[in-house]
Amino acid sequence: MSEQSPLNSLSLLFFFFFTLLASTAESRLTTDFYSKSCPRFHAIVRDTISNKQITNPTTAAAVLRLFFHDCFPNGCDASILISSTAFNTAERDSSINLSLPGDGFDVIVRAKTALELACPNTVSCSDIISAATRDLLVTVGGPYYQVFLGRRDSRISKASLLADLLPLPSSPISKTIHQFESRGFSVQEMVALSGAHSIGFSHCKEFIGRVARNSTGYNPRFAVALRKACSNYPKDPTLSVFNDINTPNKFDNMYYQNIPKGLGLLESDHGLYSDPRTRPFVDLYARDQDRFFKEFAKAMQKLSLYGVQTGRRGEIRRRCDAIN
């Protein structure tokens, strides 16, 4: 019998440890947490996100990215929403979060304002993010999944605590896999969550260097189109391109179908197909959208339970951008 490597043993330990934490968190959260204290919670969130999505169709992608950037580093605690002060640089002002679209922050603030009018000092900002993310995904064609509620908001938000905790578009696939496994997520769950790139856009700075180097992986015609779209990037750093050029505003499995054709936008997208650990799942989701939706929903629910604060930990913020 071959011996298990220390790295594999450590990954397994992380997996079981996270599974225990997730089950503990789930036992403290419930799907009907606000049924008595704020019975219109879901209706208010849905009304708010629907109005915002109609006027700004990129809102769904913005909130999905906000959710990931809040939950993945240190848990789903709405620390991403806190504004910096003269004495503290908050997470939202760290270099990796500066490109987060304003529509994501705006819709959460709108929902919180409406909920404070209906149910003062009752609903946490972290619960709003989780519920709004699920509801917005559904509006653009994504899968429905249950959202457990009862999170409390963090009293801490420091940019310095984010160092190397979020995957970068340019990160080697091995590093990204390690970042997910250290939080209890399998390779398959990582690939499923990467499907979030089915909607939204990326700024030219995230990929133009790779395109300019004529790096292998890009479809030649796609590379030409990207260079043209980003030709004025040095003068206009806000230039961006849709992550999925075929169905940019619809949540589907086209993202996975694009990658083998050289139509992936980011280096991390190409990495999913070049690595033998992740490629089988790209192929699986490319041919089976139902399977992708099922695995994505499970992974999103799992991520929404990561590192949550409940009970006496944390607080219910009166304003999402400031600690009470």
PDB file of C-alpha atoms in Angstrom:
ATOM      1  CA  MET A   1       0.000   0.000   0.000  1.00  0.00           C
ATOM      2  CA  SER A   2       1.426   3.419  -0.964  1.00  0.00           C
ATOM      3  CA  GLU A   3       1.840   6.016   1.751  1.00  0.00           C
ATOM      4  CA  GLN A   4      -0.324   9.141   1.643  1.00  0.00           C
ATOM      5  CA  SER A   5       1.724  12.316   1.186  1.00  0.00           C
ATOM      6  CA  PRO A   6       1.738  14.868   4.038  1.00  0.00           C
ATOM      7  CA  LEU A   7       0.187  17.446   1.673  1.00  0.00           C
ATOM      8  CA  ASN A   8      -2.742  15.160   0.840  1.00  0.00           C
ATOM      9  CA  SER A   9      -3.195  14.346   4.519  1.00  0.00           C
ATOM     10  CA  LEU A  10      -3.251  18.053   5.361  1.00  0.00           C
ATOM     11  CA  SER A  11      -5.823  18.753   2.631  1.00  0.00           C
ATOM     12  CA  LEU A  12      -7.990  15.930   3.973  1.00  0.00           C
ATOM     13  CA  LEU A  13      -7.708  17.351   7.484  1.00  0.00           C
ATOM     14  CA  PHE A  14      -8.786  20.780   6.243  1.00  0.00           C
ATOM     15  CA  PHE A  15     -11.732  19.202   4.428  1.00  0.00           C
ATOM     16  CA  PHE A  16     -13.049  17.369   7.495  1.00  0.00           C
ATOM     17  CA  PHE A  17     -12.412  20.412   9.708  1.00  0.00           C
ATOM     18  CA  PHE A  18     -14.387  22.670   7.371  1.00  0.00           C
ATOM     19  CA  THR A  19     -17.178  20.101   7.049  1.00  0.00           C
ATOM     20  CA  LEU A  20     -17.518  20.123  10.848  1.00  0.00           C
ATOM     21  CA  LEU A  21     -17.539  23.936  10.959  1.00  0.00           C
ATOM     22  CA  ALA A  22     -20.068  24.171   8.132  1.00  0.00           C
ATOM     23  CA  SER A  23     -22.431  21.693   9.771  1.00  0.00           C
ATOM     24  CA  THR A  24     -22.114  23.597  13.066  1.00  0.00           C
ATOM     25  CA  ALA A  25     -22.863  26.905  11.327  1.00  0.00           C
ATOM     26  CA  GLU A  26     -25.814  25.397   9.482  1.00  0.00           C
ATOM     27  CA  SER A  27     -27.262  24.117  12.751  1.00  0.00           C
ATOM     28  CA  ARG A  28     -27.265  27.671  14.126  1.00  0.00           C
ATOM     29  CA  LEU A  29     -28.747  29.197  10.984  1.00  0.00           C
ATOM     30  CA  THR A  30     -32.230  28.550   9.629  1.00  0.00           C
ATOM     31  CA  THR A  31     -34.028  29.278   6.377  1.00  0.00           C
ATOM     32  CA  ASP A  32     -36.901  30.942   8.270  1.00  0.00           C
ATOM     33  CA  PHE A  33     -34.796  32.972  10.700  1.00  0.00           C
ATOM     34  CA  TYR A  34     -36.768  36.196  10.049  1.00  0.00           C
ATOM     35  CA  SER A  35     -40.222  34.630   9.737  1.00  0.00           C
ATOM     36  CA  LYS A  36     -41.418  36.375  12.930  1.00  0.00           C
ATOM     37  CA  SER A  37     -38.954  39.230  13.443  1.00  0.00           C
ATOM     38  CA  CYS A  38     -39.051  40.456   9.822  1.00  0.00           C
ATOM     39  CA  PRO A  39     -41.677  38.513   7.834  1.00  0.00           C
ATOM     40  CA  ARG A  40     -41.232  40.623   4.676  1.00  0.00           C
ATOM     41  CA  PHE A  41     -37.465  40.072   4.563  1.00  0.00           C
ATOM     42  CA  HIS A  42     -37.452  38.007   1.365  1.00  0.00           C
ATOM     43  CA  ALA A  43     -40.049  40.194  -0.376  1.00  0.00           C
ATOM     44  CA  ILE A  44     -38.104  43.374   0.396  1.00  0.00           C
ATOM     45  CA  VAL A  45     -34.830  41.902  -0.816  1.00  0.00           C
ATOM     46  CA  ARG A  46     -36.439  40.590  -4.020  1.00  0.00           C
ATOM     47  CA  ASP A  47     -38.164  43.904  -4.770  1.00  0.00           C
ATOM     48  CA  THR A  48     -34.935  45.824  -4.237  1.00  0.00           C
ATOM     49  CA  ILE A  49     -32.730  43.592  -6.359  1.00  0.00           C
ATOM     50  CA  SER A  50     -35.327  43.306  -9.137  1.00  0.00           C
ATOM     51  CA  ASN A  51     -35.609  47.081  -9.524  1.00  0.00           C
ATOM     52  CA  LYS A  52     -31.842  47.481  -9.507  1.00  0.00           C
ATOM     53  CA  GLN A  53     -31.251  44.649 -12.000  1.00  0.00           C
ATOM     54  CA  ILE A  54     -33.787  46.108 -14.430  1.00  0.00           C
ATOM     55  CA  THR A  55     -32.079  49.499 -14.469  1.00  0.00           C
ATOM     56  CA  ASN A  56     -28.512  48.122 -14.215  1.00  0.00           C
ATOM     57  CA  PRO A  57     -28.234  44.644 -15.813  1.00  0.00           C
ATOM     58  CA  THR A  58     -24.679  44.141 -14.492  1.00  0.00           C
ATOM     59  CA  THR A  59     -25.931  44.163 -10.890  1.00  0.00           C
ATOM     60  CA  ALA A  60     -26.184  40.365 -10.636  1.00  0.00           C
ATOM     61  CA  ALA A  61     -22.542  39.887 -11.570  1.00  0.00           C
ATOM     62  CA  ALA A  62     -21.507  42.734  -9.269  1.00  0.00           C
ATOM     63  CA  VAL A  63     -23.226  41.211  -6.230  1.00  0.00           C
ATOM     64  CA  LEU A  64     -21.974  37.717  -7.041  1.00  0.00           C
ATOM     65  CA  ARG A  65     -18.402  39.023  -7.052  1.00  0.00           C
ATOM     66  CA  LEU A  66     -19.039  41.024  -3.874  1.00  0.00           C
ATOM     67  CA  PHE A  67     -20.327  37.863  -2.186  1.00  0.00           C
ATOM     68  CA  PHE A  68     -17.199  35.905  -3.142  1.00  0.00           C
ATOM     69  CA  HIS A  69     -14.818  38.670  -2.059  1.00  0.00           C
ATOM     70  CA  ASP A  70     -16.615  38.906   1.280  1.00  0.00           C
ATOM     71  CA  CYS A  71     -16.946  35.203   2.050  1.00  0.00           C
ATOM     72  CA  PHE A  72     -13.823  33.560   0.667  1.00  0.00           C
ATOM     73  CA  PRO A  73     -11.029  35.324   2.618  1.00  0.00           C
ATOM     74  CA  ASN A  74     -12.308  35.221   6.208  1.00  0.00           C
ATOM     75  CA  GLY A  75     -15.948  34.203   6.115  1.00  0.00           C
ATOM     76  CA  CYS A  76     -19.355  35.665   5.216  1.00  0.00           C
ATOM     77  CA  ASP A  77     -19.502  38.583   7.630  1.00  0.00           C
ATOM     78  CA  ALA A  78     -20.124  41.681   5.454  1.00  0.00           C
ATOM     79  CA  SER A  79     -16.655  43.013   6.297  1.00  0.00           C
ATOM     80  CA  ILE A  80     -16.302  43.932   2.605  1.00  0.00           C
ATOM     81  CA  LEU A  81     -18.977  46.629   3.029  1.00  0.00           C
ATOM     82  CA  ILE A  82     -17.270  48.673   5.747  1.00  0.00           C
ATOM     83  CA  SER A  83     -15.808  51.995   4.640  1.00  0.00           C
ATOM     84  CA  SER A  84     -12.290  53.045   5.524  1.00  0.00           C
ATOM     85  CA  THR A  85     -11.632  55.741   8.117  1.00  0.00           C
ATOM     86  CA  ALA A  86      -8.705  58.007   8.890  1.00  0.00           C
ATOM     87  CA  PHE A  87      -7.512  55.320  11.296  1.00  0.00           C
ATOM     88  CA  ASN A  88      -8.194  52.156   9.286  1.00  0.00           C
ATOM     89  CA  THR A  89      -7.965  51.001   5.680  1.00  0.00           C
ATOM     90  CA  ALA A  90     -10.873  48.597   5.234  1.00  0.00           C
ATOM     91  CA  GLU A  91     -11.104  45.527   2.988  1.00  0.00           C
ATOM     92  CA  ARG A  92     -12.999  47.343   0.256  1.00  0.00           C
ATOM     93  CA  ASP A  93      -9.991  49.623  -0.262  1.00  0.00           C
ATOM     94  CA  SER A  94      -7.418  46.848  -0.596  1.00  0.00           C
ATOM     95  CA  SER A  95      -5.870  46.707  -4.059  1.00  0.00           C
ATOM     96  CA  ILE A  96      -7.684  43.501  -5.033  1.00  0.00           C
ATOM     97  CA  ASN A  97     -11.091  44.987  -4.166  1.00  0.00           C
ATOM     98  CA  LEU A  98     -10.770  48.408  -5.793  1.00  0.00           C
ATOM     99  CA  SER A  99     -12.303  47.094  -9.022  1.00  0.00           C
ATOM    100  CA  LEU A 100     -15.456  45.772  -7.328  1.00  0.00           C
ATOM    101  CA  PRO A 101     -18.400  47.420  -9.178  1.00  0.00           C
ATOM    102  CA  GLY A 102     -20.311  50.073  -7.281  1.00  0.00           C
ATOM    103  CA  ASP A 103     -23.667  48.535  -8.234  1.00  0.00           C
ATOM    104  CA  GLY A 104     -22.974  45.646  -5.867  1.00  0.00           C
ATOM    105  CA  PHE A 105     -22.491  47.908  -2.858  1.00  0.00           C
ATOM    106  CA  ASP A 106     -25.404  50.140  -3.875  1.00  0.00           C
ATOM    107  CA  VAL A 107     -28.054  47.415  -4.052  1.00  0.00           C
ATOM    108  CA  ILE A 108     -27.079  46.033  -0.626  1.00  0.00           C
ATOM    109  CA  VAL A 109     -27.316  49.523   0.884  1.00  0.00           C
ATOM    110  CA  ARG A 110     -30.738  49.997  -0.727  1.00  0.00           C
ATOM    111  CA  ALA A 111     -31.988  46.691   0.662  1.00  0.00           C
ATOM    112  CA  LYS A 112     -30.636  47.500   4.122  1.00  0.00           C
ATOM    113  CA  THR A 113     -32.336  50.914   4.098  1.00  0.00           C
ATOM    114  CA  ALA A 114     -35.680  49.350   3.202  1.00  0.00           C
ATOM    115  CA  LEU A 115     -35.274  46.617   5.817  1.00  0.00           C
ATOM    116  CA  GLU A 116     -34.352  49.111   8.542  1.00  0.00           C
ATOM    117  CA  LEU A 117     -37.605  50.945   7.859  1.00  0.00           C
ATOM    118  CA  ALA A 118     -39.611  47.714   8.104  1.00  0.00           C
ATOM    119  CA  CYS A 119     -37.620  45.908  10.816  1.00  0.00           C
ATOM    120  CA  PRO A 120     -35.163  48.179  12.654  1.00  0.00           C
ATOM    121  CA  ASN A 121     -31.987  46.611  14.088  1.00  0.00           C
ATOM    122  CA  THR A 122     -33.025  43.118  13.001  1.00  0.00           C
ATOM    123  CA  VAL A 123     -31.449  42.008   9.708  1.00  0.00           C
ATOM    124  CA  SER A 124     -27.689  41.635   9.275  1.00  0.00           C
ATOM    125  CA  CYS A 125     -25.882  42.960   6.222  1.00  0.00           C
ATOM    126  CA  SER A 126     -24.237  39.568   5.750  1.00  0.00           C
ATOM    127  CA  ASP A 127     -27.640  37.910   5.448  1.00  0.00           C
ATOM    128  CA  ILE A 128     -28.667  40.521   2.889  1.00  0.00           C
ATOM    129  CA  ILE A 129     -25.597  39.759   0.746  1.00  0.00           C
ATOM    130  CA  SER A 130     -26.277  36.012   0.794  1.00  0.00           C
ATOM    131  CA  ALA A 131     -29.988  36.331   0.005  1.00  0.00           C
ATOM    132  CA  ALA A 132     -29.491  39.014  -2.650  1.00  0.00           C
ATOM    133  CA  THR A 133     -26.820  36.923  -4.385  1.00  0.00           C
ATOM    134  CA  ARG A 134     -29.100  33.899  -4.636  1.00  0.00           C
ATOM    135  CA  ASP A 135     -32.074  35.961  -5.827  1.00  0.00           C
ATOM    136  CA  LEU A 136     -30.045  37.832  -8.452  1.00  0.00           C
ATOM    137  CA  LEU A 137     -28.603  34.578  -9.783  1.00  0.00           C
ATOM    138  CA  VAL A 138     -32.129  33.291 -10.280  1.00  0.00           C
ATOM    139  CA  THR A 139     -33.142  36.457 -12.168  1.00  0.00           C
ATOM    140  CA  VAL A 140     -30.400  35.858 -14.765  1.00  0.00           C
ATOM    141  CA  GLY A 141     -31.221  32.172 -15.219  1.00  0.00           C
ATOM    142  CA  GLY A 142     -29.118  30.572 -12.492  1.00  0.00           C
ATOM    143  CA  PRO A 143     -30.107  27.801 -10.068  1.00  0.00           C
ATOM    144  CA  TYR A 144     -32.148  28.272  -6.917  1.00  0.00           C
ATOM    145  CA  TYR A 145     -30.776  27.062  -3.591  1.00  0.00           C
ATOM    146  CA  GLN A 146     -31.816  27.545   0.015  1.00  0.00           C
ATOM    147  CA  VAL A 147     -30.100  30.333   1.932  1.00  0.00           C
ATOM    148  CA  PHE A 148     -29.628  29.785   5.640  1.00  0.00           C
ATOM    149  CA  LEU A 149     -30.028  32.969   7.698  1.00  0.00           C
ATOM    150  CA  GLY A 150     -28.974  34.271  11.095  1.00  0.00           C
ATOM    151  CA  ARG A 151     -25.457  35.552  10.373  1.00  0.00           C
ATOM    152  CA  ARG A 152     -24.104  38.499  12.268  1.00  0.00           C
ATOM    153  CA  ASP A 153     -21.839  41.220  10.929  1.00  0.00           C
ATOM    154  CA  SER A 154     -18.148  41.503  11.674  1.00  0.00           C
ATOM    155  CA  ARG A 155     -16.780  44.354  13.761  1.00  0.00           C
ATOM    156  CA  ILE A 156     -13.445  44.156  11.935  1.00  0.00           C
ATOM    157  CA  SER A 157     -12.460  45.019   8.372  1.00  0.00           C
ATOM    158  CA  LYS A 158      -8.782  45.472   7.599  1.00  0.00           C
ATOM    159  CA  ALA A 159      -7.181  45.468   4.165  1.00  0.00           C
ATOM    160  CA  SER A 160      -4.016  44.074   5.743  1.00  0.00           C
ATOM    161  CA  LEU A 161      -5.844  40.840   6.650  1.00  0.00           C
ATOM    162  CA  LEU A 162      -6.524  40.026   2.991  1.00  0.00           C
ATOM    163  CA  ALA A 163      -2.908  39.417   2.017  1.00  0.00           C
ATOM    164  CA  ASP A 164      -2.805  36.551  -0.507  1.00  0.00           C
ATOM    165  CA  LEU A 165      -6.197  35.176   0.551  1.00  0.00           C
ATOM    166  CA  LEU A 166      -8.143  35.806  -2.665  1.00  0.00           C
ATOM    167  CA  PRO A 167      -7.328  34.044  -5.950  1.00  0.00           C
ATOM    168  CA  LEU A 168      -5.925  36.347  -8.629  1.00  0.00           C
ATOM    169  CA  PRO A 169      -6.738  36.014 -12.349  1.00  0.00           C
ATOM    170  CA  SER A 170      -3.014  35.458 -12.909  1.00  0.00           C
ATOM    171  CA  SER A 171      -2.516  32.932 -10.108  1.00  0.00           C
ATOM    172  CA  PRO A 172      -1.091  29.516 -11.049  1.00  0.00           C
ATOM    173  CA  ILE A 173      -3.802  26.873 -10.912  1.00  0.00           C
ATOM    174  CA  SER A 174      -1.933  24.941  -8.198  1.00  0.00           C
ATOM    175  CA  LYS A 175      -2.027  27.967  -5.907  1.00  0.00           C
ATOM    176  CA  THR A 176      -5.729  28.509  -6.533  1.00  0.00           C
ATOM    177  CA  ILE A 177      -6.473  24.854  -5.792  1.00  0.00           C
ATOM    178  CA  HIS A 178      -4.533  25.150  -2.524  1.00  0.00           C
ATOM    179  CA  GLN A 179      -6.480  28.287  -1.545  1.00  0.00           C
ATOM    180  CA  PHE A 180      -9.765  26.446  -2.039  1.00  0.00           C
ATOM    181  CA  GLU A 181      -8.648  23.202  -0.397  1.00  0.00           C
ATOM    182  CA  SER A 182      -7.393  25.083   2.663  1.00  0.00           C
ATOM    183  CA  ARG A 183     -10.986  26.260   3.132  1.00  0.00           C
ATOM    184  CA  GLY A 184     -12.454  22.804   2.711  1.00  0.00           C
ATOM    185  CA  PHE A 185     -13.448  23.036  -0.959  1.00  0.00           C
ATOM    186  CA  SER A 186     -12.652  20.241  -3.403  1.00  0.00           C
ATOM    187  CA  VAL A 187     -11.203  20.736  -6.881  1.00  0.00           C
ATOM    188  CA  GLN A 188     -14.617  20.034  -8.380  1.00  0.00           C
ATOM    189  CA  GLU A 189     -16.243  22.656  -6.172  1.00  0.00           C
ATOM    190  CA  MET A 190     -13.559  25.136  -7.208  1.00  0.00           C
ATOM    191  CA  VAL A 191     -14.268  24.513 -10.899  1.00  0.00           C
ATOM    192  CA  ALA A 192     -18.012  24.797 -10.278  1.00  0.00           C
ATOM    193  CA  LEU A 193     -17.612  28.131  -8.491  1.00  0.00           C
ATOM    194  CA  SER A 194     -15.457  29.366 -11.372  1.00  0.00           C
ATOM    195  CA  GLY A 195     -18.666  29.228 -13.382  1.00  0.00           C
ATOM    196  CA  ALA A 196     -19.504  32.569 -11.774  1.00  0.00           C
ATOM    197  CA  HIS A 197     -17.553  33.950 -14.745  1.00  0.00           C
ATOM    198  CA  SER A 198     -20.601  33.065 -16.835  1.00  0.00           C
ATOM    199  CA  ILE A 199     -21.743  36.655 -16.213  1.00  0.00           C
ATOM    200  CA  GLY A 200     -19.987  39.949 -15.639  1.00  0.00           C
ATOM    201  CA  PHE A 201     -16.884  41.512 -17.097  1.00  0.00           C
ATOM    202  CA  SER A 202     -13.163  41.906 -16.426  1.00  0.00           C
ATOM    203  CA  HIS A 203     -11.009  44.998 -16.855  1.00  0.00           C
ATOM    204  CA  CYS A 204      -8.392  44.921 -19.589  1.00  0.00           C
ATOM    205  CA  LYS A 205      -5.581  45.129 -17.040  1.00  0.00           C
ATOM    206  CA  GLU A 206      -6.491  41.620 -15.866  1.00  0.00           C
ATOM    207  CA  PHE A 207      -5.670  39.910 -19.171  1.00  0.00           C
ATOM    208  CA  ILE A 208      -4.190  42.241 -21.774  1.00  0.00           C
ATOM    209  CA  GLY A 209      -0.601  41.430 -20.808  1.00  0.00           C
ATOM    210  CA  ARG A 210      -1.152  37.761 -21.584  1.00  0.00           C
ATOM    211  CA  VAL A 211      -2.860  38.597 -24.877  1.00  0.00           C
ATOM    212  CA  ALA A 212      -0.080  41.003 -25.878  1.00  0.00           C
ATOM    213  CA  ARG A 213       2.509  38.262 -25.295  1.00  0.00           C
ATOM    214  CA  ASN A 214       0.637  36.062 -27.800  1.00  0.00           C
ATOM    215  CA  SER A 215       0.333  33.461 -25.066  1.00  0.00           C
ATOM    216  CA  THR A 216      -0.961  30.112 -26.170  1.00  0.00           C
ATOM    217  CA  GLY A 217      -4.561  29.266 -25.330  1.00  0.00           C
ATOM    218  CA  TYR A 218      -6.369  32.181 -26.973  1.00  0.00           C
ATOM    219  CA  ASN A 219      -8.272  31.668 -30.186  1.00  0.00           C
ATOM    220  CA  PRO A 220      -6.331  33.831 -32.707  1.00  0.00           C
ATOM    221  CA  ARG A 221      -9.396  35.816 -33.825  1.00  0.00           C
ATOM    222  CA  PHE A 222     -10.444  36.284 -30.208  1.00  0.00           C
ATOM    223  CA  ALA A 223      -6.967  37.582 -29.339  1.00  0.00           C
ATOM    224  CA  VAL A 224      -7.167  40.136 -32.152  1.00  0.00           C
ATOM    225  CA  ALA A 225     -10.588  41.275 -30.936  1.00  0.00           C
ATOM    226  CA  LEU A 226      -9.311  41.627 -27.363  1.00  0.00           C
ATOM    227  CA  ARG A 227      -6.319  43.703 -28.431  1.00  0.00           C
ATOM    228  CA  LYS A 228      -8.663  45.966 -30.397  1.00  0.00           C
ATOM    229  CA  ALA A 229     -11.156  46.285 -27.521  1.00  0.00           C
ATOM    230  CA  CYS A 230      -8.360  47.193 -25.108  1.00  0.00           C
ATOM    231  CA  SER A 231      -6.291  49.335 -27.488  1.00  0.00           C
ATOM    232  CA  ASN A 232      -6.986  52.492 -25.485  1.00  0.00           C
ATOM    233  CA  TYR A 233      -6.477  50.786 -22.126  1.00  0.00           C
ATOM    234  CA  PRO A 234      -3.368  52.808 -21.111  1.00  0.00           C
ATOM    235  CA  LYS A 235      -5.430  56.001 -21.339  1.00  0.00           C
ATOM    236  CA  ASP A 236      -8.678  54.500 -20.073  1.00  0.00           C
ATOM    237  CA  PRO A 237      -8.120  51.860 -17.341  1.00  0.00           C
ATOM    238  CA  THR A 238     -11.886  51.366 -16.967  1.00  0.00           C
ATOM    239  CA  LEU A 239     -12.093  49.503 -20.294  1.00  0.00           C
ATOM    240  CA  SER A 240     -13.469  45.999 -19.847  1.00  0.00           C
ATOM    241  CA  VAL A 241     -14.673  42.928 -21.729  1.00  0.00           C
ATOM    242  CA  PHE A 242     -17.457  40.457 -20.927  1.00  0.00           C
ATOM    243  CA  ASN A 243     -16.233  37.238 -19.302  1.00  0.00           C
ATOM    244  CA  ASP A 244     -18.514  35.234 -21.609  1.00  0.00           C
ATOM    245  CA  ILE A 245     -18.666  36.749 -25.077  1.00  0.00           C
ATOM    246  CA  ASN A 246     -21.582  34.569 -26.224  1.00  0.00           C
ATOM    247  CA  THR A 247     -24.194  34.926 -23.469  1.00  0.00           C
ATOM    248  CA  PRO A 248     -22.767  37.672 -21.211  1.00  0.00           C
ATOM    249  CA  ASN A 249     -25.967  38.436 -19.289  1.00  0.00           C
ATOM    250  CA  LYS A 250     -27.279  34.891 -18.947  1.00  0.00           C
ATOM    251  CA  PHE A 251     -26.098  32.472 -16.291  1.00  0.00           C
ATOM    252  CA  ASP A 252     -25.476  29.195 -18.133  1.00  0.00           C
ATOM    253  CA  ASN A 253     -22.696  26.731 -18.957  1.00  0.00           C
ATOM    254  CA  MET A 254     -21.409  28.608 -22.017  1.00  0.00           C
ATOM    255  CA  TYR A 255     -18.365  29.688 -19.984  1.00  0.00           C
ATOM    256  CA  TYR A 256     -17.168  26.072 -19.934  1.00  0.00           C
ATOM    257  CA  GLN A 257     -17.957  25.593 -23.615  1.00  0.00           C
ATOM    258  CA  ASN A 258     -15.866  28.660 -24.443  1.00  0.00           C
ATOM    259  CA  ILE A 259     -12.693  27.544 -22.663  1.00  0.00           C
ATOM    260  CA  PRO A 260     -11.751  24.565 -24.927  1.00  0.00           C
ATOM    261  CA  LYS A 261     -12.295  26.836 -27.950  1.00  0.00           C
ATOM    262  CA  GLY A 262      -9.726  29.354 -26.716  1.00  0.00           C
ATOM    263  CA  LEU A 263     -12.437  31.847 -25.766  1.00  0.00           C
ATOM    264  CA  GLY A 264     -11.611  32.011 -22.072  1.00  0.00           C
ATOM    265  CA  LEU A 265     -10.789  35.561 -21.001  1.00  0.00           C
ATOM    266  CA  LEU A 266      -8.539  35.230 -17.965  1.00  0.00           C
ATOM    267  CA  GLU A 267      -5.363  33.281 -17.355  1.00  0.00           C
ATOM    268  CA  SER A 268      -7.182  31.412 -14.595  1.00  0.00           C
ATOM    269  CA  ASP A 269      -9.827  30.331 -17.144  1.00  0.00           C
ATOM    270  CA  HIS A 270      -7.164  28.837 -19.415  1.00  0.00           C
ATOM    271  CA  GLY A 271      -5.556  27.217 -16.381  1.00  0.00           C
ATOM    272  CA  LEU A 272      -8.700  25.209 -15.706  1.00  0.00           C
ATOM    273  CA  TYR A 273      -8.332  23.471 -19.064  1.00  0.00           C
ATOM    274  CA  SER A 274      -4.572  23.020 -19.084  1.00  0.00           C
ATOM    275  CA  ASP A 275      -4.421  21.278 -15.703  1.00  0.00           C
ATOM    276  CA  PRO A 276      -5.365  17.563 -15.634  1.00  0.00           C
ATOM    277  CA  ARG A 277      -6.946  17.958 -12.182  1.00  0.00           C
ATOM    278  CA  THR A 278      -9.516  20.495 -13.366  1.00  0.00           C
ATOM    279  CA  ARG A 279      -9.979  19.761 -17.078  1.00  0.00           C
ATOM    280  CA  PRO A 280     -12.381  16.796 -16.598  1.00  0.00           C
ATOM    281  CA  PHE A 281     -14.799  19.032 -14.694  1.00  0.00           C
ATOM    282  CA  VAL A 282     -14.634  21.727 -17.384  1.00  0.00           C
ATOM    283  CA  ASP A 283     -15.577  19.085 -19.961  1.00  0.00           C
ATOM    284  CA  LEU A 284     -18.332  17.734 -17.680  1.00  0.00           C
ATOM    285  CA  TYR A 285     -19.976  21.105 -17.129  1.00  0.00           C
ATOM    286  CA  ALA A 286     -19.571  22.074 -20.792  1.00  0.00           C
ATOM    287  CA  ARG A 287     -21.767  19.168 -21.883  1.00  0.00           C
ATOM    288  CA  ASP A 288     -24.152  19.008 -18.899  1.00  0.00           C
ATOM    289  CA  GLN A 289     -25.660  22.296 -17.730  1.00  0.00           C
ATOM    290  CA  ASP A 290     -27.987  20.578 -15.241  1.00  0.00           C
ATOM    291  CA  ARG A 291     -24.997  18.976 -13.531  1.00  0.00           C
ATOM    292  CA  PHE A 292     -23.197  22.331 -13.432  1.00  0.00           C
ATOM    293  CA  PHE A 293     -26.231  24.055 -11.921  1.00  0.00           C
ATOM    294  CA  LYS A 294     -26.560  21.347  -9.277  1.00  0.00           C
ATOM    295  CA  GLU A 295     -22.875  21.472  -8.284  1.00  0.00           C
ATOM    296  CA  PHE A 296     -22.719  25.275  -8.429  1.00  0.00           C
ATOM    297  CA  ALA A 297     -25.761  25.622  -6.153  1.00  0.00           C
ATOM    298  CA  LYS A 298     -24.276  23.199  -3.602  1.00  0.00           C
ATOM    299  CA  ALA A 299     -20.919  24.989  -3.647  1.00  0.00           C
ATOM    300  CA  MET A 300     -22.542  28.418  -3.286  1.00  0.00           C
ATOM    301  CA  GLN A 301     -24.593  27.252  -0.326  1.00  0.00           C
ATOM    302  CA  LYS A 302     -21.449  25.814   1.240  1.00  0.00           C
ATOM    303  CA  LEU A 303     -19.512  29.032   0.671  1.00  0.00           C
ATOM    304  CA  SER A 304     -22.349  31.058   2.213  1.00  0.00           C
ATOM    305  CA  LEU A 305     -21.813  29.107   5.461  1.00  0.00           C
ATOM    306  CA  TYR A 306     -18.062  29.635   5.575  1.00  0.00           C
ATOM    307  CA  GLY A 307     -16.767  31.472   8.655  1.00  0.00           C
ATOM    308  CA  VAL A 308     -20.143  32.897   9.691  1.00  0.00           C
ATOM    309  CA  GLN A 309     -20.599  34.646  13.024  1.00  0.00           C
ATOM    310  CA  THR A 310     -23.650  33.811  15.104  1.00  0.00           C
ATOM    311  CA  GLY A 311     -24.953  34.199  18.646  1.00  0.00           C
ATOM    312  CA  ARG A 312     -22.974  36.769  20.625  1.00  0.00           C
ATOM    313  CA  ARG A 313     -20.270  37.094  18.007  1.00  0.00           C
ATOM    314  CA  GLY A 314     -20.470  40.099  15.739  1.00  0.00           C
ATOM    315  CA  GLU A 315     -23.351  42.557  15.607  1.00  0.00           C
ATOM    316  CA  ILE A 316     -26.358  43.679  13.576  1.00  0.00           C
ATOM    317  CA  ARG A 317     -25.091  46.839  11.910  1.00  0.00           C
ATOM    318  CA  ARG A 318     -27.429  49.787  11.643  1.00  0.00           C
ATOM    319  CA  ARG A 319     -25.543  50.837   8.509  1.00  0.00           C
ATOM    320  CA  CYS A 320     -23.744  48.325   6.339  1.00  0.00           C
ATOM    321  CA  ASP A 321     -20.764  50.606   5.718  1.00  0.00           C
ATOM    322  CA  ALA A 322     -19.946  51.325   9.372  1.00  0.00           C
ATOM    323  CA  ILE A 323     -19.471  49.462  12.627  1.00  0.00           C
ATOM    324  CA  ASN A 324     -22.052  50.413  15.272  1.00  0.00           C
TER     325      ASN A 324
END
